[in-house]
Coordinates of C-alpha atoms and ligand atoms in Angstrom, one line a residue:
M1 CA 0.0 0.0 0.0
T2 CA 1.3 3.5 -0.8
R3 CA 1.6 6.0 2.0
D4 CA -1.4 7.9 0.6
G5 CA -3.3 4.7 0.6
Q6 CA -2.4 4.1 4.2
R7 CA -3.5 7.6 5.2
E8 CA -6.7 7.1 3.3
A9 CA -7.4 3.8 5.0
T10 CA -6.7 5.2 8.5
R11 CA -8.9 8.1 7.8
R12 CA -11.7 5.9 6.6
H13 CA -11.3 3.6 9.6
R14 CA -11.7 6.5 12.0
A15 CA -14.5 8.2 10.2
P16 CA -17.7 8.0 12.4
K17 CA -20.5 6.1 10.8
P18 CA -23.8 7.7 9.9
P19 CA -26.8 6.6 12.0
K20 CA -28.3 3.3 11.0
H21 CA -31.4 3.6 8.9
L22 CA -34.1 1.3 7.5
A23 CA -32.7 1.7 4.0
D24 CA -29.3 0.2 5.1
L25 CA -31.1 -3.1 5.6
T26 CA -32.7 -5.8 3.6
P27 CA -36.4 -6.4 4.4
G28 CA -35.6 -9.4 6.6
E29 CA -33.0 -7.4 8.5
R30 CA -35.5 -4.6 9.1
D31 CA -37.9 -7.0 10.8
L32 CA -35.0 -8.2 13.1
W33 CA -34.0 -4.7 13.9
A34 CA -37.6 -3.9 15.0
E35 CA -37.5 -7.0 17.2
D36 CA -34.2 -5.9 18.7
L37 CA -35.7 -2.6 19.6
G38 CA -38.5 -4.4 21.3
L39 CA -41.1 -3.5 18.7
P40 CA -43.6 -5.6 16.8
R41 CA -42.1 -6.8 13.5
M42 CA -44.8 -5.1 11.6
R43 CA -43.6 -1.7 12.8
A44 CA -40.6 -1.9 10.5
R45 CA -42.8 -2.8 7.6
Q46 CA -45.3 0.0 8.3
V47 CA -42.5 2.6 8.5
A48 CA -40.9 1.1 5.3
R49 CA -44.2 1.5 3.5
H50 CA -44.3 5.2 4.3
Y51 CA -40.7 5.7 3.4
F52 CA -40.5 3.7 0.1
A53 CA -44.0 3.7 -1.2
R54 CA -45.2 7.1 0.0
L55 CA -41.8 8.8 0.0
E56 CA -42.6 10.2 3.5
R57 CA -40.5 10.5 6.6
E58 CA -42.6 12.9 8.7
A59 CA -43.9 11.1 11.7
A60 CA -47.0 13.2 11.9
A61 CA -48.1 11.8 8.5
M62 CA -47.9 8.2 9.7
T63 CA -51.2 8.0 11.4
D64 CA -51.4 4.2 11.3
L65 CA -48.6 4.1 13.9
P66 CA -49.6 4.5 17.6
A67 CA -49.4 8.1 18.5
E68 CA -47.5 7.4 21.6
G69 CA -43.9 7.0 20.8
R70 CA -44.4 7.7 17.1
E71 CA -41.9 10.5 16.9
Q72 CA -39.2 8.5 18.7
L73 CA -39.9 5.4 16.5
V74 CA -39.6 7.4 13.3
A75 CA -36.5 9.2 14.5
R76 CA -34.9 5.9 15.3
L77 CA -35.8 4.0 12.1
L78 CA -35.5 7.0 9.7
P79 CA -32.9 9.3 11.2
E80 CA -32.3 12.5 9.3
L81 CA -29.3 11.8 7.1
L82 CA -29.4 14.7 4.5
T83 CA -30.0 18.3 5.3
E84 CA -30.5 20.5 2.2
V85 CA -28.1 23.4 2.2
T86 CA -28.7 25.0 -1.2
R87 CA -30.8 24.3 -4.3
R88 CA -30.3 25.8 -7.7
T89 CA -32.4 25.4 -10.8
A90 CA -31.8 25.8 -14.5
D91 CA -33.3 24.8 -17.8
G92 CA -36.6 26.5 -16.9
G93 CA -36.9 24.6 -13.6
A94 CA -36.4 21.2 -15.2
T95 CA -32.9 20.8 -13.7
I96 CA -32.4 21.0 -10.0
K97 CA -29.0 20.7 -8.3
A98 CA -29.1 20.2 -4.6
L99 CA -26.2 20.4 -2.0
Y100 CA -26.8 18.5 1.2
R101 CA -24.9 18.4 4.5
L102 CA -24.5 15.0 6.2
F103 CA -24.5 14.2 9.9
D104 CA -20.7 14.8 10.1
S105 CA -20.8 18.0 8.1
A106 CA -19.5 16.2 5.0
A107 CA -21.3 17.5 1.8
L108 CA -22.8 15.7 -1.2
E109 CA -24.7 16.9 -4.2
T110 CA -27.3 15.5 -6.6
V111 CA -28.6 16.7 -9.9
L112 CA -32.2 16.0 -10.9
M113 CA -33.0 16.3 -14.6
G114 CA -36.5 16.3 -16.0
Y115 CA -37.2 15.4 -19.7
P116 CA -40.5 15.0 -21.5
G117 CA -40.3 11.2 -21.1
R118 CA -38.1 10.5 -18.1
V119 CA -36.7 11.9 -14.9
T120 CA -33.0 11.2 -14.1
L121 CA -31.2 11.7 -10.8
C122 CA -27.4 11.8 -10.6
V123 CA -26.4 10.5 -7.2
S124 CA -23.2 10.5 -5.2
S125 CA -21.7 7.3 -3.7
Q126 CA -18.9 8.9 -1.7
A127 CA -18.1 12.2 0.0
G128 CA -15.1 13.2 -2.1
C129 CA -13.2 10.6 -4.2
A130 CA -9.8 9.0 -4.0
M131 CA -9.4 8.5 -7.8
A132 CA -7.8 11.9 -8.4
C133 CA -8.7 12.4 -12.0
P134 CA -7.2 15.8 -12.6
F135 CA -10.1 17.2 -14.7
C136 CA -12.7 16.4 -12.1
A137 CA -13.6 18.8 -9.3
T138 CA -14.5 16.1 -6.8
G139 CA -11.1 14.4 -7.1
R140 CA -9.2 17.5 -6.0
D141 CA -9.7 17.1 -2.2
G142 CA -9.4 13.3 -2.0
L143 CA -11.8 11.0 -0.3
R144 CA -13.5 12.0 2.9
R145 CA -15.6 8.9 3.4
N146 CA -17.9 6.3 1.9
L147 CA -21.6 7.0 2.0
S148 CA -23.9 4.6 3.7
S149 CA -26.5 2.8 1.6
A150 CA -29.2 4.9 3.3
E151 CA -27.4 8.1 2.4
M152 CA -27.6 7.0 -1.2
V153 CA -31.2 5.8 -1.1
E154 CA -32.2 9.0 0.7
Q155 CA -30.9 11.1 -2.2
A156 CA -33.3 9.1 -4.5
R157 CA -36.2 9.3 -2.0
L158 CA -36.0 13.1 -1.7
A159 CA -35.7 13.4 -5.5
A160 CA -38.7 11.1 -6.0
A161 CA -40.8 13.0 -3.6
L162 CA -39.9 16.3 -5.3
T163 CA -40.7 14.8 -8.7
A164 CA -44.0 13.4 -7.5
G165 CA -45.0 16.8 -6.2
G166 CA -44.5 18.3 -9.6
G167 CA -41.4 20.2 -8.6
L168 CA -39.8 19.9 -12.1
G169 CA -42.6 21.7 -13.8
P170 CA -45.5 20.8 -16.0
D171 CA -43.7 19.2 -18.9
V172 CA -42.0 16.4 -16.9
P173 CA -43.5 13.1 -15.7
R174 CA -44.2 13.0 -12.0
R175 CA -42.1 9.9 -11.4
L176 CA -38.4 9.5 -10.9
S177 CA -37.5 6.9 -13.5
N178 CA -33.7 6.8 -13.8
V179 CA -30.7 6.9 -11.4
V180 CA -27.1 7.3 -12.5
F181 CA -24.2 6.9 -10.1
M182 CA -22.4 9.8 -11.7
G183 CA -22.2 12.2 -8.8
M184 CA -19.4 12.4 -6.4
G185 CA -17.3 9.4 -5.8
E186 CA -16.3 6.1 -7.3
P187 CA -19.2 3.6 -6.8
L188 CA -17.1 0.5 -7.2
A189 CA -14.8 1.7 -4.5
N190 CA -17.8 1.6 -2.1
Y191 CA -19.1 -1.7 -3.5
R192 CA -21.1 -3.3 -0.8
A193 CA -23.0 -0.1 0.2
V194 CA -23.7 0.7 -3.4
M195 CA -25.1 -2.8 -4.0
T196 CA -27.4 -2.5 -0.9
A197 CA -28.6 0.8 -2.2
V198 CA -29.2 -0.5 -5.6
R199 CA -31.3 -3.3 -4.1
A200 CA -33.3 -0.9 -2.0
M201 CA -33.9 1.4 -5.0
T202 CA -35.0 -1.5 -7.3
A203 CA -37.1 -3.7 -4.8
P204 CA -40.7 -3.2 -5.6
A205 CA -42.6 -0.9 -3.3
P206 CA -43.2 -1.1 -0.4
A207 CA -39.9 -2.9 0.3
G208 CA -38.0 -0.5 -2.0
L209 CA -38.4 2.5 -4.3
G210 CA -39.5 0.3 -7.2
L211 CA -37.1 1.7 -9.9
S212 CA -36.3 -0.6 -12.7
A213 CA -32.7 -2.0 -12.5
R214 CA -32.5 -1.4 -16.3
N215 CA -32.8 2.3 -15.5
L216 CA -29.9 2.4 -13.1
T217 CA -26.4 3.2 -14.3
I218 CA -23.2 2.5 -12.4
S219 CA -20.4 4.7 -13.7
T220 CA -16.8 3.7 -13.0
C221 CA -13.4 5.0 -13.8
G222 CA -12.4 1.4 -14.4
L223 CA -11.9 -0.7 -11.3
T224 CA -11.8 -4.0 -13.3
P225 CA -12.2 -6.4 -10.3
G226 CA -15.3 -4.4 -9.4
I227 CA -16.7 -4.6 -12.9
D228 CA -16.3 -8.4 -12.9
R229 CA -17.9 -8.6 -9.5
L230 CA -20.8 -6.5 -10.7
A231 CA -21.2 -8.7 -13.7
G232 CA -21.8 -11.6 -11.4
E233 CA -24.6 -10.0 -9.3
G234 CA -27.4 -11.0 -11.7
L235 CA -28.6 -7.4 -11.9
A236 CA -29.7 -5.7 -15.1
V237 CA -28.0 -2.4 -14.3
R238 CA -26.2 -0.5 -17.0
L239 CA -22.5 0.0 -16.8
A240 CA -20.8 3.2 -17.9
L241 CA -17.0 3.2 -18.2
S242 CA -15.2 6.5 -18.0
L243 CA -12.6 5.8 -20.5
H244 CA -11.5 9.3 -21.7
A245 CA -8.6 8.0 -23.7
P246 CA -7.9 5.0 -25.9
D247 CA -4.2 4.9 -25.1
D248 CA -2.3 4.3 -21.9
E249 CA -0.2 7.4 -22.3
A250 CA -3.1 9.8 -22.2
R251 CA -5.2 7.7 -19.8
D252 CA -2.5 7.3 -17.2
R253 CA -2.6 11.1 -16.9
L254 CA -6.4 11.6 -17.1
V255 CA -7.5 8.6 -15.0
P256 CA -4.6 7.7 -12.7
I257 CA -6.1 4.2 -11.8
N258 CA -5.2 3.4 -15.4
R259 CA -1.6 2.8 -14.2
R260 CA -3.0 -0.3 -12.4
Y261 CA -5.7 -1.3 -14.8
G262 CA -4.7 -0.3 -18.3
V263 CA -6.9 0.6 -21.3
Q264 CA -7.0 -2.9 -22.9
A265 CA -7.7 -4.7 -19.6
T266 CA -10.4 -2.2 -18.8
I267 CA -12.1 -2.5 -22.2
A268 CA -11.9 -6.3 -21.8
A269 CA -13.7 -6.1 -18.4
A270 CA -16.4 -3.9 -19.9
H271 CA -16.9 -6.4 -22.7
R272 CA -17.1 -9.2 -20.2
Y273 CA -19.8 -7.2 -18.5
F274 CA -21.8 -7.0 -21.7
Q275 CA -21.4 -10.8 -22.2
A276 CA -22.6 -11.6 -18.7
T277 CA -25.5 -9.2 -18.7
G278 CA -26.5 -8.5 -22.3
R279 CA -26.5 -4.8 -21.4
R280 CA -24.8 -2.4 -23.8
V281 CA -21.9 -0.6 -22.1
S282 CA -21.6 3.2 -22.3
I283 CA -18.2 4.7 -22.8
E284 CA -17.9 8.1 -21.3
Y285 CA -15.3 10.4 -23.0
A286 CA -14.8 14.0 -21.8
L287 CA -13.4 15.9 -24.8
I288 CA -10.5 18.0 -23.6
R289 CA -8.9 20.5 -26.0
D290 CA -5.7 19.2 -27.5
V291 CA -5.4 16.5 -24.8
N292 CA -7.5 13.6 -25.9
D293 CA -9.7 15.0 -28.7
Q294 CA -7.4 14.4 -31.7
A295 CA -8.9 12.6 -34.7
W296 CA -6.3 9.8 -34.4
R297 CA -7.5 9.1 -30.9
A298 CA -11.0 8.7 -32.2
S299 CA -9.8 6.2 -34.7
L300 CA -7.8 4.3 -32.1
L301 CA -10.8 4.3 -29.7
A302 CA -13.0 2.9 -32.5
E303 CA -10.4 0.2 -33.3
R304 CA -10.1 -0.8 -29.6
L305 CA -13.8 -1.0 -29.0
L306 CA -14.6 -2.8 -32.3
Q307 CA -12.0 -5.5 -31.6
Y308 CA -15.0 -7.1 -29.7
G309 CA -17.5 -6.4 -32.5
R310 CA -20.2 -3.7 -32.9
G311 CA -23.4 -4.1 -30.9
W312 CA -21.9 -4.2 -27.4
V313 CA -21.0 -0.6 -26.8
H314 CA -21.9 3.0 -27.4
V315 CA -19.9 6.1 -26.9
N316 CA -21.0 9.2 -25.0
P317 CA -18.5 12.0 -25.7
I318 CA -19.1 15.1 -23.6
P319 CA -17.3 18.4 -23.9
L320 CA -15.2 18.9 -20.8
N321 CA -16.9 21.0 -18.2
P322 CA -13.9 23.1 -17.2
V323 CA -13.0 23.1 -13.5
P324 CA -12.1 26.5 -12.2
G325 CA -8.3 27.0 -12.0
S326 CA -7.6 24.1 -14.4
I327 CA -5.4 24.5 -17.5
W328 CA -7.7 22.3 -19.5
T329 CA -10.8 23.3 -21.4
A330 CA -13.4 21.9 -23.7
S331 CA -12.7 20.9 -27.2
R332 CA -13.5 23.2 -30.1
P333 CA -16.8 22.4 -31.8
A334 CA -15.0 21.4 -35.0
A335 CA -12.8 18.9 -33.1
Q336 CA -15.9 17.5 -31.4
E337 CA -17.6 17.1 -34.7
E338 CA -14.6 15.3 -36.3
F339 CA -14.3 13.0 -33.3
R340 CA -17.9 12.0 -33.5
R341 CA -17.7 11.6 -37.3
R342 CA -14.7 9.2 -37.1
L343 CA -16.5 7.0 -34.5
E344 CA -19.7 6.9 -36.5
M345 CA -17.8 6.2 -39.8
A346 CA -16.1 3.2 -38.0
G347 CA -19.6 1.9 -37.2
L348 CA -20.0 2.9 -33.5
T349 CA -23.2 4.5 -32.1
V350 CA -22.5 7.9 -30.6
T351 CA -24.6 10.2 -28.4
M352 CA -23.0 13.5 -27.6
R353 CA -24.1 13.9 -24.0
D354 CA -26.0 17.1 -23.2
T355 CA -24.5 19.5 -20.7
R356 CA -27.5 20.2 -18.6
G357 CA -27.2 22.7 -15.9
Q358 CA -23.8 24.0 -16.8
E359 CA -24.6 27.5 -15.6
I360 CA -25.3 26.1 -12.2
D361 CA -22.1 24.0 -12.1
G362 CA -24.3 21.1 -12.8
A363 CA -21.5 18.7 -13.6
C364 CA -19.1 16.7 -11.6
G365 CA -18.7 17.9 -8.0
Q366 CA -18.4 21.5 -8.8
L367 CA -21.0 22.9 -6.4
A368 CA -19.8 20.9 -3.5
A369 CA -16.2 21.8 -4.4
R370 CA -17.0 25.5 -4.5
E371 CA -18.7 25.3 -1.1
V372 CA -15.6 23.6 0.4
D373 CA -13.3 26.2 -1.2
N374 CA -15.2 29.1 0.4
Ligands
SAH401 N1 -16.2 7.8 -10.5 C1 -17.2 7.5 -11.4 C2 -18.5 8.3 -11.4 C3 -18.4 9.8 -11.1 S1 -18.0 10.9 -12.3 C4 -16.6 7.5 -12.8 O1 -15.4 7.9 -12.9 O2 -17.3 7.2 -13.8 C5 -19.2 10.8 -13.6 C6 -18.6 11.2 -15.0 O3 -18.3 12.5 -15.1 C7 -17.4 10.4 -15.3 O4 -17.4 10.0 -16.6 C8 -16.3 11.5 -15.1 O5 -15.1 11.2 -15.7 C9 -17.0 12.7 -15.7 N2 -16.4 14.0 -15.3 C10 -15.8 14.3 -14.2 N3 -15.4 15.6 -14.3 C11 -15.8 16.1 -15.5 C12 -15.7 17.3 -16.1 N4 -15.1 18.4 -15.5 N5 -16.2 17.5 -17.4 C13 -16.8 16.4 -18.0 N6 -17.0 15.2 -17.4 C14 -16.5 15.0 -16.2

C-alpha cells in the first residue's frame, strides 16, 4: 500500500458512521431490527411503506402508527441523514441541483433532470473521491468517506418526492425513473453499500423504491475487479465506463487508476460485463482540447472497442466542463464534430451527452467543491 493509501485507510477507519437507517437493511434485517428494539415486527414494515411507497419521513403523517412513541420510533428508524443546504435550478426549472450536508458535516450533491419522457437523478456514492482524475472537481480534495446505503437511497427518496410533487414543472413526468451513479465518488470503491442501495432502489414498493434496474447506471473509472464482481450480481443495471482516452499514455494522466488497470484490460472487463448481462456498455469520454480530442485518438478508440464487435457498446462524448483553476478546457466544436464523425464512420453508435445545468455548475462535484473552497 502506498503512503497515501495508508493515510486514506486510516482516515476511513476513523470516520464516524452515519446513524443506522431502515434503508441500510434488507427487508428481513428490518424485521429483526424492529424486534431488537422491542417493537412488533410489523412496525418496520409500516415505516418502510411510508418511506419507500409514500416517500414520506414525517412522523406526523404516519397516522397508522400508535401516536404514543411515534416521533421517537420514526427518529430511530428513519434518522435525518441529509440536510439541504442549497438548491439551484436551471433549464426553466427542469434541472435542480441540490447540495446536502451530512451528519458529520461532509457534503454531497445531486442533480435532478426532468425530460419529457423521463426523470433522471445523478447520485453521489462517496463524500469526495480517491481516484484523483485531474479534470474532475471532486477528485481534488481526495476521499472524505464512503456514503452509507441509506445516504444514497435518501438522495433518491428526496428526488422522487420532489418529482412526485410536480417540482420539475408541468412538462415532466411525476415519477423518478432513472438513477445514474455519476455524482461524487467512485461507486465500485464503495461496492457493498452501493449494492445494498441498488437493491433498495429496485425492490418493488413497499420494500423499496420500485425503480427498474435497467434504468440504473453505475459509472466507473475502471476498477476492473469491481466490474467483474458487478457482472456476477445478476442485476440488469447499466455500466458506464469513464474511458476518456484509448491509449495508456493519455489515460495514465487523465484517470490515474489506469496505471494499475490499463486501457486494454479495462475495455476487456467492460466487454465481459456485456457478455454476462447483455446490457450495452456506455463509454464516457470527456473531450479536452488538444489533450484527448485528436482525430487519431477517435480512430484508435474505435479500433479498440470494435475488436470485440459492434453491438456491445456505445460512446458518449461530452465536452469537458472546465473546473475553475484548471489549465484544461473543452474541445473546439470542429474537433468534437470530427471526433464523432470518425467514431460513426467506423460503425459505432455515438450520443453527444448534453450539458444540462452547466450554468449552475451542474457537472461533476463543482457545487460541493466550491462550497468547500469558500
Ligand atoms: N467515479 C465514477 C463516477 C463519477 S463521475 C466515474 O469515474 O465514472 C461521472 C462522470 O463525469 C465520469 O465519466 C467522469 O469522468 C465525468 N467527469 C468528471 N469531471 C468532469 C468534467 N469536468 N467534465 C466532464 N466530465 C467530467
